[in-house]
Structure formats: C-alpha cells, structure tokens
Tab-separated table of C-alpha atoms in Angstrom:
chain	number	residue	atom	x	y	z
A	1	MET	CA	-12.466	2.828	-6.866
A	2	ARG	CA	-13.695	3.658	-10.329
A	3	ASN	CA	-15.411	1.630	-13.029
A	4	LEU	CA	-13.050	2.399	-15.901
A	5	ASP	CA	-14.589	0.428	-18.762
A	6	ALA	CA	-17.723	-1.442	-17.649
A	7	PRO	CA	-18.344	-4.363	-17.945
A	8	ARG	CA	-14.675	-5.213	-18.690
A	9	MET	CA	-13.138	-3.171	-15.887
A	10	CYS	CA	-15.551	-2.618	-13.019
A	11	ASN	CA	-15.629	-3.086	-9.255
A	12	GLY	CA	-14.601	-6.636	-8.365
A	13	THR	CA	-12.648	-7.415	-11.544
A	14	ARG	CA	-9.576	-9.452	-10.657
A	15	LEU	CA	-6.327	-8.601	-12.417
A	16	GLN	CA	-2.858	-10.064	-12.613
A	17	ILE	CA	-0.387	-7.205	-12.684
A	18	THR	CA	2.390	-7.790	-15.206
A	19	GLN	CA	4.185	-4.445	-15.146
A	20	LEU	CA	4.233	-1.402	-12.875
A	21	GLY	CA	5.147	1.975	-14.320
A	22	ARG	CA	5.193	5.454	-12.854
A	23	ASN	CA	1.912	6.444	-14.536
A	24	ILE	CA	0.588	3.160	-15.984
A	25	VAL	CA	-0.129	-0.342	-14.653
A	26	ARG	CA	-0.182	-3.149	-17.212
A	27	ALA	CA	-2.383	-6.110	-16.217
A	28	ILE	CA	-4.247	-9.151	-17.522
A	29	ILE	CA	-7.941	-9.543	-16.674
A	30	MET	CA	-8.523	-12.817	-14.815
A	31	THR	CA	-12.341	-12.844	-14.520
A	32	GLY	CA	-15.456	-11.888	-16.429
A	33	THR	CA	-16.259	-11.390	-20.088
A	34	ALA	CA	-12.839	-9.954	-20.934
A	35	LYS	CA	-10.833	-12.752	-19.287
A	36	GLY	CA	-7.329	-12.970	-20.746
A	37	GLU	CA	-7.280	-9.450	-22.202
A	38	GLU	CA	-4.388	-7.132	-21.430
A	39	VAL	CA	-5.307	-3.686	-20.064
A	40	LEU	CA	-3.459	-0.485	-19.253
A	41	ILE	CA	-4.638	1.363	-16.154
A	42	PRO	CA	-3.628	5.035	-15.869
A	43	ARG	CA	-3.299	7.139	-12.742
A	44	ILE	CA	-6.430	9.263	-12.451
A	45	PRO	CA	-7.051	12.581	-10.674
A	46	ILE	CA	-8.983	12.427	-7.411
A	47	ILE	CA	-10.507	15.678	-6.154
A	48	PRO	CA	-12.201	15.290	-2.732
A	49	THR	CA	-15.455	17.248	-2.352
A	50	ASP	CA	-16.109	16.624	1.331
A	51	LEU	CA	-13.377	18.956	2.621
A	52	PRO	CA	-13.504	22.729	3.194
A	53	PHE	CA	-10.495	23.195	0.884
A	54	GLN	CA	-9.665	21.818	-2.557
A	55	PHE	CA	-6.715	19.777	-3.686
A	56	LYS	CA	-6.033	17.240	-6.403
A	57	ARG	CA	-4.036	14.044	-6.246
A	58	VAL	CA	-3.464	11.308	-8.780
A	59	GLN	CA	-3.604	7.628	-7.942
A	60	PHE	CA	-4.204	4.239	-9.520
A	61	PRO	CA	-7.841	3.110	-9.158
A	62	LEU	CA	-6.735	-0.266	-7.796
A	63	LYS	CA	-7.005	-2.088	-4.510
A	64	ALA	CA	-4.545	-4.874	-3.750
A	65	ALA	CA	-6.257	-8.034	-2.521
A	66	PHE	CA	-4.510	-10.997	-1.062
A	67	ALA	CA	-7.657	-12.298	0.584
A	68	MET	CA	-11.417	-12.153	0.180
A	69	THR	CA	-14.361	-12.972	2.387
A	70	ILE	CA	-16.274	-16.212	1.936
A	71	ASN	CA	-19.293	-14.239	0.709
A	72	LYS	CA	-17.156	-12.383	-1.874
A	73	ALA	CA	-15.713	-15.726	-3.034
A	74	GLN	CA	-19.155	-17.073	-3.914
A	75	GLY	CA	-19.326	-17.656	-7.656
A	76	GLN	CA	-15.539	-17.475	-8.051
A	77	THR	CA	-13.425	-20.363	-9.320
A	78	LEU	CA	-9.935	-20.474	-7.870
A	79	LYS	CA	-6.984	-22.698	-8.791
A	80	VAL	CA	-5.704	-22.758	-5.192
A	81	ALA	CA	-7.437	-21.547	-2.035
A	82	GLY	CA	-6.476	-21.195	1.593
A	83	VAL	CA	-9.357	-20.874	4.052
A	84	HIS	CA	-8.711	-19.288	7.451
A	85	LEU	CA	-11.244	-20.839	9.867
A	86	GLU	CA	-9.754	-20.153	13.290
A	87	LYS	CA	-13.150	-18.572	14.002
A	88	ASN	CA	-16.165	-20.690	13.057
A	89	CYS	CA	-18.393	-19.816	10.119
A	90	PHE	CA	-21.375	-17.796	11.319
A	91	SER	CA	-23.958	-18.483	8.619
A	92	HIS	CA	-25.634	-21.413	6.918
A	93	GLY	CA	-23.713	-22.614	3.861
A	94	GLN	CA	-20.519	-20.617	4.431
A	95	LEU	CA	-18.346	-23.690	5.000
A	96	TYR	CA	-19.645	-25.237	1.763
A	97	VAL	CA	-18.976	-22.036	-0.221
A	98	ALA	CA	-15.482	-21.704	1.259
A	99	CYS	CA	-14.509	-25.290	0.444
A	100	SER	CA	-16.132	-25.531	-2.987
A	101	ARG	CA	-14.222	-22.702	-4.715
A	102	VAL	CA	-11.447	-24.993	-5.972
A	103	SER	CA	-11.818	-27.825	-8.467
A	104	SER	CA	-9.452	-30.215	-6.676
A	105	PRO	CA	-9.299	-31.070	-2.949
A	106	GLN	CA	-5.482	-31.089	-3.167
A	107	ASN	CA	-5.606	-27.347	-3.888
A	108	LEU	CA	-7.678	-26.510	-0.793
A	109	HIS	CA	-5.752	-25.588	2.372
A	110	VAL	CA	-7.733	-25.039	5.575
A	111	LEU	CA	-6.394	-23.499	8.805
A	112	THR	CA	-8.470	-24.319	11.905
A	113	LYS	CA	-8.032	-24.433	15.654
A	114	GLU	CA	-7.229	-27.984	16.770
A	115	GLY	CA	-8.006	-29.294	13.269
A	116	LYS	CA	-11.766	-28.736	13.702
A	117	THR	CA	-14.408	-26.171	12.838
A	118	LYS	CA	-18.159	-25.945	13.252
A	119	ASN	CA	-20.455	-26.263	10.235
A	120	VAL	CA	-23.436	-23.973	10.828
A	121	VAL	CA	-26.656	-25.522	9.540
A	122	TYR	CA	-30.096	-24.004	10.004
A	123	LYS	CA	-32.436	-27.011	10.143
A	124	ASN	CA	-35.464	-24.921	9.120
A	125	VAL	CA	-33.771	-24.106	5.794
A	126	LEU	CA	-33.555	-27.814	4.956
A	127	ASN	CA	-37.263	-28.575	5.555
C-alpha cells in the first residue's frame, strides 16, 4: 500500500468506490480531513527489490475491506455494524469498543454462540 497524498490519502483511509476503470479508480473519501472529496486513484508501478531478478507490474494501491478488527474500529463511527463474536473478546474493553461504533442500537447486529458472549474485565484496571 502507498500513501498517495498524505494526509488525505494515506494508510487506513476508507473510500467508497464509485467507478472502476482499466487504469483509474474513482472514489469518494469517507473518513478524515478530506471526507466527501472525490479522488482518482491511478495504477502505479511496483518493482520488487527482494528477488534475484527484476520485473515491473502495475496495480491499484488499494485493499478491499469488508471487515475490520475491533482494535482497528476504535475511533471509527459507522452507520451500521455487524460484530462477529462467536469467539469471546480476549481483552479488556473490546466488547465496549465493538458495540459503541454505531450511534443507534438498531444499527448494531451481533452474532454470538447461543446468544451469549463473555465480557472480559480486568478488575485491577478499574481500581
């Protein structure tokens, strides 16, 4: 991944893709200081340096994301969120972070085993 135009377009910037072309992706920035701006993302040359031979390929500096970890979601505001909790949270505060990303409880959808999950709380943190 490349930081194309920091701080507008850097690692972690969420985009809504509006048009896919052969050499250009048109998108709208959904987070950060440039929220709402339309951007054009070109294919860029990638030349690996860790191989004994050289070659060049062109690709879009994008990574499709349909999910994110609870830690990555911290600080995000989402309109709708689905939380996959078939395995329990493993750290203090993760359940709170996962459930507090949406502004309305109607927009939070939680998948758990048997309708239950464990909320991990470290008592020594609360003292």
